[in-house]
Structure formats: C-alpha cells, structure tokens
CSV table of C-alpha atoms and ligand atoms in Angstrom, one decimal:
chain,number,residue,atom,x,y,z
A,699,UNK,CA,33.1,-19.1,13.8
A,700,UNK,CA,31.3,-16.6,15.5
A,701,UNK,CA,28.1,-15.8,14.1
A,702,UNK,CA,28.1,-12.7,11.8
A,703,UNK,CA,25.5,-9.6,12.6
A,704,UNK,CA,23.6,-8.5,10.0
A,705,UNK,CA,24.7,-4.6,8.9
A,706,UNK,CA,22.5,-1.8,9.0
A,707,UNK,CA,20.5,-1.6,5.7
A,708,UNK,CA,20.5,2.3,4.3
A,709,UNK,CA,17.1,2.0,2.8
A,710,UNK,CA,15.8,1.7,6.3
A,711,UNK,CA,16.2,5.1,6.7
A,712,UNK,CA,14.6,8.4,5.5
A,713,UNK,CA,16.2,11.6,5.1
A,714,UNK,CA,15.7,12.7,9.4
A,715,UNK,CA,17.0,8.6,10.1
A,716,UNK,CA,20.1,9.2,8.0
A,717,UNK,CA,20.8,12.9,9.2
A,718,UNK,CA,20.7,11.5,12.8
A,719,UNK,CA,22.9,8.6,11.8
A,720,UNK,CA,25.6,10.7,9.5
A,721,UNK,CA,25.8,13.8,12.9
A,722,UNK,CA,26.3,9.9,15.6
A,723,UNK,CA,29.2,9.3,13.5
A,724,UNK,CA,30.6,12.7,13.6
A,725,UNK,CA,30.0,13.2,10.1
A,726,UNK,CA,27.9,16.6,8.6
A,727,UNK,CA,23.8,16.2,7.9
A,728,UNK,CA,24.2,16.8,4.5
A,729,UNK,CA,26.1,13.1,4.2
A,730,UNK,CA,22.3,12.1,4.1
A,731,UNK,CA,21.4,13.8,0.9
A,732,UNK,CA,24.3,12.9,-1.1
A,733,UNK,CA,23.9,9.0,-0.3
A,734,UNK,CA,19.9,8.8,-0.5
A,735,UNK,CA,20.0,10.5,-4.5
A,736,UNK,CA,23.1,7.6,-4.7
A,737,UNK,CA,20.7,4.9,-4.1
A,738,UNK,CA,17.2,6.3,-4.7
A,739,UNK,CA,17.9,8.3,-8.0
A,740,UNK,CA,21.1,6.7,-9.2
A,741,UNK,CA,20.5,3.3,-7.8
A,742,UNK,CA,24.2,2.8,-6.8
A,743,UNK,CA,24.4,0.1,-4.2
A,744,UNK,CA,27.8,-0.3,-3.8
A,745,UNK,CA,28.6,2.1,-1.1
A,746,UNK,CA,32.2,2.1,-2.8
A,747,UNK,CA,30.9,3.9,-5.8
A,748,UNK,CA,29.6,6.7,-3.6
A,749,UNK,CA,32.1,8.6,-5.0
A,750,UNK,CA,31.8,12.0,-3.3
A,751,UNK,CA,32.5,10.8,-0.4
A,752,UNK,CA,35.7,10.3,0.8
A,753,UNK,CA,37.2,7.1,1.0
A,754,UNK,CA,37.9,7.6,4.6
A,755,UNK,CA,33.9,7.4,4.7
A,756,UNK,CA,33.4,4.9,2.5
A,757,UNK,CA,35.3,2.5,4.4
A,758,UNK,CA,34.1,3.5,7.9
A,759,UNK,CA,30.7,3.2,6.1
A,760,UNK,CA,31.1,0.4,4.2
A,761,UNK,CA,32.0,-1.5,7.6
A,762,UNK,CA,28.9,-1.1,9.4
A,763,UNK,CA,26.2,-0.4,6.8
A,764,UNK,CA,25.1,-1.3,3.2
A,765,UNK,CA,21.9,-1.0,0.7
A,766,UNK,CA,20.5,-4.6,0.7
A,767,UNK,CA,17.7,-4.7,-1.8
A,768,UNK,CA,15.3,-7.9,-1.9
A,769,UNK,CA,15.5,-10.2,-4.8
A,770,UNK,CA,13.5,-10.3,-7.9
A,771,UNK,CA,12.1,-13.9,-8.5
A,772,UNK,CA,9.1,-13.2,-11.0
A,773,UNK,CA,8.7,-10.3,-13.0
A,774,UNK,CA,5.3,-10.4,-15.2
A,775,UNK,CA,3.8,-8.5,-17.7
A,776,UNK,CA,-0.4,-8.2,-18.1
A,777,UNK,CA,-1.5,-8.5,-21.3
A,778,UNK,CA,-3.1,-4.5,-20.5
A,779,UNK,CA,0.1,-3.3,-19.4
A,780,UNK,CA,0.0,-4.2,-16.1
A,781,UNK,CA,3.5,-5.5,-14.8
A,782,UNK,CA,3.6,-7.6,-11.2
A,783,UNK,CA,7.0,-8.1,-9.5
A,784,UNK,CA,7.5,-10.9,-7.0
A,785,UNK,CA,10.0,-10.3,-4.3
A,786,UNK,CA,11.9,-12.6,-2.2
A,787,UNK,CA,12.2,-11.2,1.4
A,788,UNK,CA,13.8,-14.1,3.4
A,789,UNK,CA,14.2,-17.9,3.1
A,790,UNK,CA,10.4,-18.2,3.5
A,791,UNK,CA,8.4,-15.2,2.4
A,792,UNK,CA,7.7,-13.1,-0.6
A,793,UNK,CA,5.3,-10.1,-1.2
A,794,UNK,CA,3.9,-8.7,-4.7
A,795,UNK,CA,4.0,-5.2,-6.4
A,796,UNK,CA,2.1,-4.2,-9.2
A,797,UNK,CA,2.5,-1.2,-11.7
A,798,UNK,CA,-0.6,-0.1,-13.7
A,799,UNK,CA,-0.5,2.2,-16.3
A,800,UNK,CA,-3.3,4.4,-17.1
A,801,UNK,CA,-2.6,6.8,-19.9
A,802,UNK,CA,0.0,9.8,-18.2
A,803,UNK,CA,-0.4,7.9,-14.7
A,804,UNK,CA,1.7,5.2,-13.4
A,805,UNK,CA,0.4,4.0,-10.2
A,806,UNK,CA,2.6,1.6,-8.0
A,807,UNK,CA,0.3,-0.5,-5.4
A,808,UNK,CA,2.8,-1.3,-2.6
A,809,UNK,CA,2.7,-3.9,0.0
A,810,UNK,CA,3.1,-2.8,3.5
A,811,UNK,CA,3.2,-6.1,5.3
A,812,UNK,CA,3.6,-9.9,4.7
A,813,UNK,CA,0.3,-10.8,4.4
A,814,UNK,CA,-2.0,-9.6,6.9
A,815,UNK,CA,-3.7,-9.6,10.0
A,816,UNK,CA,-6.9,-8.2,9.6
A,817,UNK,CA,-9.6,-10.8,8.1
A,818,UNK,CA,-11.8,-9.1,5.4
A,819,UNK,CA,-13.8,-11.9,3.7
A,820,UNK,CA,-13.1,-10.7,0.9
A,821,UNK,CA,-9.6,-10.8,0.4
A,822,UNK,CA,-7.1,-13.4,-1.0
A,823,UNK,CA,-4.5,-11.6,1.5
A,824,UNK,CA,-6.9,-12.1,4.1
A,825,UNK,CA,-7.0,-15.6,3.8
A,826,UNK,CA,-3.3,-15.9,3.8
A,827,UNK,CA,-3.0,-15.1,7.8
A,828,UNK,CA,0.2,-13.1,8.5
A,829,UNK,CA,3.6,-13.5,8.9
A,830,UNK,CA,5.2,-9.6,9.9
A,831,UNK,CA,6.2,-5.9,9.6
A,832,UNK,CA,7.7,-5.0,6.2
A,833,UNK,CA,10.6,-3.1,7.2
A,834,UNK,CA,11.3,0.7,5.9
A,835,UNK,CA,14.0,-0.3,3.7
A,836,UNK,CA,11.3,-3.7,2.1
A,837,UNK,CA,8.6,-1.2,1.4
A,838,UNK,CA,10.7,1.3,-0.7
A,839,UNK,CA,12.4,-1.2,-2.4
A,840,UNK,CA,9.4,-1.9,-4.1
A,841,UNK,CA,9.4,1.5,-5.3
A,842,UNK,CA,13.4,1.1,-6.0
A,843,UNK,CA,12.4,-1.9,-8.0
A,844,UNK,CA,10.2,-0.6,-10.1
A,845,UNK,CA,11.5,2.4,-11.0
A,846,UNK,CA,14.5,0.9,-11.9
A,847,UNK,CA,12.7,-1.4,-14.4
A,848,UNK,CA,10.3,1.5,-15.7
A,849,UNK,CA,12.6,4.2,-16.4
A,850,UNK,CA,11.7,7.8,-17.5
A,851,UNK,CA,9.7,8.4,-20.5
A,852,UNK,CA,11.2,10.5,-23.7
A,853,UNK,CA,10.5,13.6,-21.7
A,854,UNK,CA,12.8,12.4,-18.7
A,855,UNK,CA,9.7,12.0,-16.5
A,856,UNK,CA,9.4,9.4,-14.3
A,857,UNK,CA,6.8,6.5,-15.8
A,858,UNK,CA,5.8,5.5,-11.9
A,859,UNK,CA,3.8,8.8,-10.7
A,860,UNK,CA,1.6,7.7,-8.3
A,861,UNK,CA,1.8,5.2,-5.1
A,862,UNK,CA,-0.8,3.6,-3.4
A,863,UNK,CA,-0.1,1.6,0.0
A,864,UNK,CA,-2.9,-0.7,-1.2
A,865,UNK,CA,-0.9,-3.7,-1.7
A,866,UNK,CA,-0.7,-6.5,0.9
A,867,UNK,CA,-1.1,-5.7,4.1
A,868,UNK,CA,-2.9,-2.9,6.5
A,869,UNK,CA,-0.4,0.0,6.6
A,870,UNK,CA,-1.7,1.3,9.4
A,871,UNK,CA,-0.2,-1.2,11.6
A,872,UNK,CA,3.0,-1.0,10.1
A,873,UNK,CA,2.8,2.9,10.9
A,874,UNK,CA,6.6,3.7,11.6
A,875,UNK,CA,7.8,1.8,8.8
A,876,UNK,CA,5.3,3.0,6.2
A,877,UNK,CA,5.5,6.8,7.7
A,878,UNK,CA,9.2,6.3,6.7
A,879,UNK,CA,9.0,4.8,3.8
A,880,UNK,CA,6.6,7.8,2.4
A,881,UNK,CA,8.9,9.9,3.7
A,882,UNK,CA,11.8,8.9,1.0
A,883,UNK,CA,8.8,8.6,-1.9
A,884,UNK,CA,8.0,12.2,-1.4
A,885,UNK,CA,11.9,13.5,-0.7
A,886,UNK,CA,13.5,15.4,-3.4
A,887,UNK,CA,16.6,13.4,-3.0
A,888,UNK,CA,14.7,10.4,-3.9
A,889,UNK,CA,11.4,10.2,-5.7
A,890,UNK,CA,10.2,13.3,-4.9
A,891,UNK,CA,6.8,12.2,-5.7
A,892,UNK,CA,3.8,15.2,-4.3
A,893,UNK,CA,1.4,14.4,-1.1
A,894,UNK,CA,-1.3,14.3,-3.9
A,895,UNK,CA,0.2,11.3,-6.0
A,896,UNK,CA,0.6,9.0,-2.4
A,897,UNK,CA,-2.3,7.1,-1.2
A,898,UNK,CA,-2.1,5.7,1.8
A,899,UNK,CA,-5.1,2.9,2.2
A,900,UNK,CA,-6.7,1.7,5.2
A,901,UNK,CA,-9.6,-0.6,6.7
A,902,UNK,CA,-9.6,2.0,9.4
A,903,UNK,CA,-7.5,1.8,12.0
A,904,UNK,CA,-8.8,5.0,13.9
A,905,UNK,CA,-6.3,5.8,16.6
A,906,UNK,CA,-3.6,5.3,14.0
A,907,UNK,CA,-5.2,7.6,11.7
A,908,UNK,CA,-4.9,10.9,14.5
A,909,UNK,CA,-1.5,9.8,14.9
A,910,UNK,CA,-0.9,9.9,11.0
A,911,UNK,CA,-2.4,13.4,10.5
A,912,UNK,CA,0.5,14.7,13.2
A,913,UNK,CA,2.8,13.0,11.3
A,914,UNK,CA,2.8,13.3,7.6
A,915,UNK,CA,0.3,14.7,4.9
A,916,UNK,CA,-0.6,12.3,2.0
A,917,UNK,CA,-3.5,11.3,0.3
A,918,UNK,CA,-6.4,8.9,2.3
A,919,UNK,CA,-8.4,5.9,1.5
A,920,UNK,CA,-10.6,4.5,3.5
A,921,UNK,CA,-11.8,0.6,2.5
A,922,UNK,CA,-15.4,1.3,3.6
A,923,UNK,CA,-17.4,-1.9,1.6
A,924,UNK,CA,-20.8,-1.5,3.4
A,925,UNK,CA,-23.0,1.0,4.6
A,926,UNK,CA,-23.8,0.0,7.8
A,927,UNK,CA,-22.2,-1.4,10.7
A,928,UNK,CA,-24.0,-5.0,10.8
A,929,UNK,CA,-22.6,-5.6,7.3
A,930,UNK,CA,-19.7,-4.4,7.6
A,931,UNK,CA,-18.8,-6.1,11.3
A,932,UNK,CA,-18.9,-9.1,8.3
A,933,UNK,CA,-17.0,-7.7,5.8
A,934,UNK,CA,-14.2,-5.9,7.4
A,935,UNK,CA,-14.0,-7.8,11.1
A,936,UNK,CA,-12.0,-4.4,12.6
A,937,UNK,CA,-15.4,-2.5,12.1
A,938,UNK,CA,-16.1,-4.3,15.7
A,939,UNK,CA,-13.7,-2.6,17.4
A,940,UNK,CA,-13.7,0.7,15.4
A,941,UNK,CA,-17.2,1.3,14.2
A,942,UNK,CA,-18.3,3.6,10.9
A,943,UNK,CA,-19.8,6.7,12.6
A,944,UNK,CA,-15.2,6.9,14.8
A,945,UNK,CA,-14.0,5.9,11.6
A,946,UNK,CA,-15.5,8.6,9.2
A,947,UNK,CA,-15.1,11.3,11.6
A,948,UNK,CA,-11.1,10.5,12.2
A,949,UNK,CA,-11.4,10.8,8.0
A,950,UNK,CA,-13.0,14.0,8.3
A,951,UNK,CA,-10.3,15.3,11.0
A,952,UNK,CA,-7.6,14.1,9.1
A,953,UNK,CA,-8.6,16.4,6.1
A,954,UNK,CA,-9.5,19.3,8.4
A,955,UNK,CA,-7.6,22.3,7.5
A,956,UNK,CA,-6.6,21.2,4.2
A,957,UNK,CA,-8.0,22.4,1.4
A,958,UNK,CA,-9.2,20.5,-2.0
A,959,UNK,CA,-8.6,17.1,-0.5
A,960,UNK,CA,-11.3,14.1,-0.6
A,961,UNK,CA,-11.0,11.2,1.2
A,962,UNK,CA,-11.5,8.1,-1.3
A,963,UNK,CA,-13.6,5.7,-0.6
A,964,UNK,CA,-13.2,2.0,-1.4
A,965,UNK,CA,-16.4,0.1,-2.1
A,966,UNK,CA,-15.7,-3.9,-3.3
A,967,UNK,CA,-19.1,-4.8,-5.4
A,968,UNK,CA,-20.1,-8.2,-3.9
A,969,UNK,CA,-23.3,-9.5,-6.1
A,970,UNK,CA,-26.1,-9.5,-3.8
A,971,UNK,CA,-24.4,-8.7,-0.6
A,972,UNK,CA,-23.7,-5.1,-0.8
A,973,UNK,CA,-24.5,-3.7,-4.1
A,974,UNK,CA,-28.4,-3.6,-3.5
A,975,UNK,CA,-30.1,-0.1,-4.0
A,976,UNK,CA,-31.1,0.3,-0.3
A,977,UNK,CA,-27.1,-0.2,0.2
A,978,UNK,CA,-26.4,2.8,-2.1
A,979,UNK,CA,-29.3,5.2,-0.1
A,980,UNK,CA,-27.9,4.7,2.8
A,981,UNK,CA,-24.1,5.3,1.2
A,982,UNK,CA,-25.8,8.5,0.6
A,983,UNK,CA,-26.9,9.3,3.6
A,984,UNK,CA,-23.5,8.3,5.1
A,985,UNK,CA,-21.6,10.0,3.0
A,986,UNK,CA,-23.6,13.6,2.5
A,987,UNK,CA,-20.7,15.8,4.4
A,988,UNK,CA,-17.6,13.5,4.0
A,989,UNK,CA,-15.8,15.1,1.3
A,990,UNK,CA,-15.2,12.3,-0.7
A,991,UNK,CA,-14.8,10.2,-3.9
A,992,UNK,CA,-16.0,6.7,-4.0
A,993,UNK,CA,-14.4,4.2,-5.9
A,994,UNK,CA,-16.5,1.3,-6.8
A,995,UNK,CA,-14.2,-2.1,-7.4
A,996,UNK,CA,-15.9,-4.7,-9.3
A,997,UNK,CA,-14.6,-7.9,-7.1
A,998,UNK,CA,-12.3,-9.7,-8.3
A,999,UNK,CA,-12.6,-13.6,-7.4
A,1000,UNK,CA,-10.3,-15.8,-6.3
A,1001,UNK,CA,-10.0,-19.5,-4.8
A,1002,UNK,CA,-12.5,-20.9,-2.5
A,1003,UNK,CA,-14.2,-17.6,-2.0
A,1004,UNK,CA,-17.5,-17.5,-1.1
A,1005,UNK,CA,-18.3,-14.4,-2.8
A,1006,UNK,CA,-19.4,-13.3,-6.6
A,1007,UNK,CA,-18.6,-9.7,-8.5
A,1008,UNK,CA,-22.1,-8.1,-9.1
A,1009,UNK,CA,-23.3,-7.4,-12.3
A,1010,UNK,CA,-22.4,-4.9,-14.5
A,1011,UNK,CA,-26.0,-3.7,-14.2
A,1012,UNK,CA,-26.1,-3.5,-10.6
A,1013,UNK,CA,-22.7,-1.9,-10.8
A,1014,UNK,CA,-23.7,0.7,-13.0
A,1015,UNK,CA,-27.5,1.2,-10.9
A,1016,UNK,CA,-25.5,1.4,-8.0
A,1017,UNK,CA,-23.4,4.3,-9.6
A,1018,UNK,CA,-26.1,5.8,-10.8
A,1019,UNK,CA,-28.1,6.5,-7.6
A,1020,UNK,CA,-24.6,8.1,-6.2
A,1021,UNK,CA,-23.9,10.2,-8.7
A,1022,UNK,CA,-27.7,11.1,-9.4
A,1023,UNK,CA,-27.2,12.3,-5.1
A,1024,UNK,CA,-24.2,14.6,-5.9
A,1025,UNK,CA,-21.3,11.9,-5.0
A,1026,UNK,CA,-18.7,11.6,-6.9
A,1027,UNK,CA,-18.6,7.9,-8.4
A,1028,UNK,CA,-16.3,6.0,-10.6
A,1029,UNK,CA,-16.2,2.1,-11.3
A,1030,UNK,CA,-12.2,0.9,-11.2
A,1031,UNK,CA,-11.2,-0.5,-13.9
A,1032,UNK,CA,-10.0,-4.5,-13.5
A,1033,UNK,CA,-6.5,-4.7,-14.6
A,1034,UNK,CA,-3.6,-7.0,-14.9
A,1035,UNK,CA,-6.2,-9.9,-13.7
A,1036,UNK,CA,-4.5,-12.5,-16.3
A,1037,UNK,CA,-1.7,-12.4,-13.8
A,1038,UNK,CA,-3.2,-12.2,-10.2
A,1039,UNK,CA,-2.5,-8.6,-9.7
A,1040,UNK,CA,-5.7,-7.6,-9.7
A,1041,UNK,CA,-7.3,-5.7,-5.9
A,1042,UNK,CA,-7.2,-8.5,-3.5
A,1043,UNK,CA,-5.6,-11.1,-5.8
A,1044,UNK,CA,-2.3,-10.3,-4.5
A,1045,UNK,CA,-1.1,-13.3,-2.1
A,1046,UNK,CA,2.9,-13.8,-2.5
A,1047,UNK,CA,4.1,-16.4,-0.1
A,1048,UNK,CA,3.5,-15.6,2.9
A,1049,UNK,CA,4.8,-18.7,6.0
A,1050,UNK,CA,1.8,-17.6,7.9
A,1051,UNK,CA,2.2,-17.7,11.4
A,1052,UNK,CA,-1.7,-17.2,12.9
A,1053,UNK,CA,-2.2,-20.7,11.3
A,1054,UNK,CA,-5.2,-19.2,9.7
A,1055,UNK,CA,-4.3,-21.3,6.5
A,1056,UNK,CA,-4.2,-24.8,8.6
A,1057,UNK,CA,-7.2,-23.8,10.9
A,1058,UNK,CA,-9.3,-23.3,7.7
A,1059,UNK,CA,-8.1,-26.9,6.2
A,1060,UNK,CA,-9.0,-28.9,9.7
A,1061,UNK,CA,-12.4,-27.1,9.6
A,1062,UNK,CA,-13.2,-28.4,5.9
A,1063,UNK,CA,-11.5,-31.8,6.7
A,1064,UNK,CA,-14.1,-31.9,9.5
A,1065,UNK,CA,-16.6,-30.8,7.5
A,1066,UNK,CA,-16.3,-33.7,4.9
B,1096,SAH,N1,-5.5,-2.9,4.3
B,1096,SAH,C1,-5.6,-1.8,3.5
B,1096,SAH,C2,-4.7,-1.9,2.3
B,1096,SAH,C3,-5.1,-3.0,1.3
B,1096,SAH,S1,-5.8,-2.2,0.0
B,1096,SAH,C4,-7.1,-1.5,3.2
B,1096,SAH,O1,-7.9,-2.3,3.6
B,1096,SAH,O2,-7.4,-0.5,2.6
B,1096,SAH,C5,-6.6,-3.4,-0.9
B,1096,SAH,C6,-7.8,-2.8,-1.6
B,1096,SAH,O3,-8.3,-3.8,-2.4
B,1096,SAH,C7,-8.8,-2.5,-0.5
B,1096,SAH,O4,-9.7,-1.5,-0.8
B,1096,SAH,C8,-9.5,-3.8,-0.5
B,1096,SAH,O5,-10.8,-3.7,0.1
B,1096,SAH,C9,-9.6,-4.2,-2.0
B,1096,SAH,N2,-9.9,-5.6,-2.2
B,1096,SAH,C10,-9.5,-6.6,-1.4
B,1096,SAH,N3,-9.9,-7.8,-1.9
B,1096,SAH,C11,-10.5,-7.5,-3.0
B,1096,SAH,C12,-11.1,-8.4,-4.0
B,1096,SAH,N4,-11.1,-9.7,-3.9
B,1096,SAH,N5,-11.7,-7.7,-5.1
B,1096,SAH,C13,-11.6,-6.4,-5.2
B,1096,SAH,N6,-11.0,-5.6,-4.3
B,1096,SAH,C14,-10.5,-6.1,-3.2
C-alpha cells in the first residue's frame, strides 16, 4: 500500500494563512473567517459539520485538509484551582499546559516547544534537553483545549483571559509558529483575546526580539534572573552570546512608541545566589529607565537541582529595596505546585534528542 501523506492540519493556520489558502483554491477570503469561528469558537472539527459551506467545499476540503487536535492524556486539578493538561503530540513526546485562576483572571501558560534548547540552571525544562518546534496548529490547541474544558462564566465571558507563552520552551526560537499562533489568540474569529492579556516570555533572544516588534504587538517579558552579566552568563547560558546592556535596550525599542506598556521582568529567587541586597542595588541601577514591572518568583525546586528558594525574608528585603527605589515589585504567587505545574516544574515527555539527559547520567556514573 502506498504510504498515506498526512493532510494539512487547519489549526496551522491564522487568519492571513487561511485567506491565502481559501483565494489558491479559487475559493473567496472570507472562507477563512467562517471556518476559524467553526473550530476556534464552536469547536467543530468535523469539517462536514461546517455547515455554511457548501458541500461542494466541504468535500474538496475535506479531501486535502482537516483539524487534528492533540490528545488529552492527563488532565489535573491543584488543590488552589490550578488545572494542568498533559498532551500527547506524537508516539514519543508530550508537553504541559496549565490554567491558573486568580480571582477575574484566567491565565493560560502555553508551551511553545518540546522541551528546550536553551540551558538555564534553573529549570526542570532545561534539564530535559530538546526534542523540536511546536507547530502553529500544537501551540493553539492548548488554548483550544482549555477553553473547551473551562467554558464561559454566568456572564458568557470567557474563564481563560490571559496567555502567557511561558510554558516549555523559548518562544523566540519558535518565532513563525508562535507569531501565528498569537495571531488566532487575539483574532476576533477566535479568541479574540487584547495585545494586553498576551505575554510573550523570553530569556532574550535579541535579534528575534526586533524582528518581533515588526511583526506583531503583545505584551513582553523578559526572564532577566541576575543583575549582572557574570551571574547571569551562569544562570541563563544565552546571556554569553546576548549580553544584558543588547538585551534591555532591544526591550526598550520594542516598547518605543507605545504608550502605557512595561516590560515585565522575571526574577527566580535563588537563596544565596541572587537574592542578596547588593543584587537588588544594582537591579536598581539597571533598571532606572526600563519601564518595567518586576516579578519576583519564589523558586520552585525540583529533582536533583542544585539550587534552593530564598527565604521569605530575603524575598520580602529584596522587594523592599525595589519598591523603596520607585520599581514596581510583586512576589508571584506559587500555585498549582501539588501537581508540578508550578514556573519551571513543567517537564512533559520530552525524547530528547541533544542527549543532555544521558550526558548528565554518564557524568554522575563517572563521578561515583
Ligand atoms: N524561555 C522563556 C519561556 C519560559 S518561561 C523564558 O525564559 O522566559 C518560564 C518562566 O519560569 C521563566 O521566567 C523562567 O525563568 C521561570 N522558571 C524556570 N524555572 C523555574 C523554577 N525552577 N522556579 C521558578 N521559576 C522558574
């Protein structure tokens, strides 16, 4: 038997992706509309329940395309509300999405790629090495997915208002996909979610971030960690190829010309690494004309890290000195922890190909 292609998947495509594909067929733009509120807002994938179009269409479509959504294989529930969805990709890999409510906010943390291939020390993702690209149609599924669990609340609002691409995974080196992808969460034939409520979350991947601001306009946080470049070569390896000093400024040009918009600024609280006073003057110093709101994360742990969260007093010292200098501070809140969905506890399955995993295991067999 000759080996069957794989169809075109639909949710690769954003509203531009589908025009172009509907006018190639010889079909009108506005085709592209009609099906992206089928599968984004009524979550018909059936391309045979499309009903207005005709069935001419639907069979021509149905022929070379379809909506192929990943599979749900655990779906758990924080004791805080916090609610975790595995997904299965492909035979080998799976990637995690986590909802978190907060009052009249629900914020969506998204994965962008299977695992990843930068190597903070920090992070359980990190550790996992990296196995590829999420597709367009993989990273708004997780929005599909959880929207379709969550629902509207009794005043027909969505519950999920907010994304953040601060899942698994360095978005900026998924940059077509992800660009796409935000594309169809802020489209009012799909989520129509504002540029306000999407964040997309970097370790700074500076000529990606010039390309982004030509691009698309959404919300920006940079994972900053440490307020120098020696640390921070440490923490976040990429710092050696792109050091603070670029990587603030292509923050600051991304904002320019846009009014009311800070950049956020991740800071992971590593006890006695990063968290000392001298570490929040100089954040100070750093920081005194980026427009900017710093988020401070207490860390969460996980296995065989050599790293502990800092004390809630050094935390709250830390926070202290920033705000007491005019920035504006918040500690995030830990949540959903219980079930590994935590900042940096996501891992899924990832079939890492860099062999990071096995390089680490022959080191400590060695070691022994
Ligand atoms: N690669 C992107 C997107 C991942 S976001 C980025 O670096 O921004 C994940 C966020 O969680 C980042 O701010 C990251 O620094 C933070 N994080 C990673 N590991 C963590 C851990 N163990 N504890 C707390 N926060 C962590």
């Amino acid at each position: 038997m000759p080996e069957q292609t794989e169809k075109m998947n639909l949710l690769d495509l954003d509203r531009a992706g589908m025009e172009t594909f509907f006018t190639s067929i010889g079909e009108k733009a506005f085709r592209a509309s009609q099906v992206m509120k089928w599968i984004h807002q009524h979550r018909v994938t059936d391309i045979n329940e499309m009903t207005n179009l005709s069935k001419s269409l639907r069979e021509n479509l149905q022929a070379m395309a379809e909506v192929r959504l990943p599979e749900v294989v655990v779906d758990q529930k924080s004791d805080d509300g916090t609610r975790k969805w595995l997904l299965k990709l492909d035979s080998g890999n799976c990637i995690e999405t986590v909802f978190i409510p907060e009052g009249s906010r629900g914020t969506l943390c998204v994965s962008s790629q299977i695992g990843c291939a930068l190597e903070c020390s920090f992070c359980a993702t990190g550790r996992q090495g990296f196995n590829r690209n999420l597709s367009t149609g993989e990273i708004i599924s997780q929005v599909l997915v959880a929207n379709h669990a969550l629902g509207f609340d009794k005043d027909g609002e969505r519950i999920v208002t907010n994304v953040v691409m601060m899942g698994m995974g360095e978005p900026l080196l998924n940059f077509d996909n992800v660009v796409a992808a935000m594309n169809i969460m802020m489209d009012d034939f799909a989520y129509g979610i504002s540029k306000r409520r999407i964040t997309l979350s970097t370790a700074g991947v500076v000529p990606a971030l010039e390309r982004l601001r030509e691009v698309i306009d959404v919300s920006l946080a940079l994972s900053l960690h440490a307020p120098n470049d020696e640390l921070r070569d440490i923490l976040v390896p990429l710092n050696k190829k792109y050091p603070i000093k670029e990587t603030l400024a292509a923050c600051k040009h991304y904002f320019e010309g846009k009014k009311h918009r800070y950049l956020t600024v991740e800071y992971v609280m590593l006890k006695n690494v990063n968290d000392k006073v001298e570490h929040a003057r100089q954040l100070v110093k750093l920081l005194k004309d980026v427009p900017s709101k710093i988020n401070l994360i207490p860390f969460n742990p996980f296995d065989e890290t050599q790293y502990e969260r800092s004390s809630q007093t050094a935390i709250n010292k830390f926070r202290d000195i920033l705000i007491k200098n005019g920035l504006i501070t918040i500690t995030r809140k830990t949540r959903g922890d219980d079930i590994d969905a935590a900042c940096g506890q996501l891992a899924g399955r990832v079939q890492d190909k860099t062999k990071r995993t096995q390089k680490r295991i022959q080191l400590q067999a060695g070691a022994e």
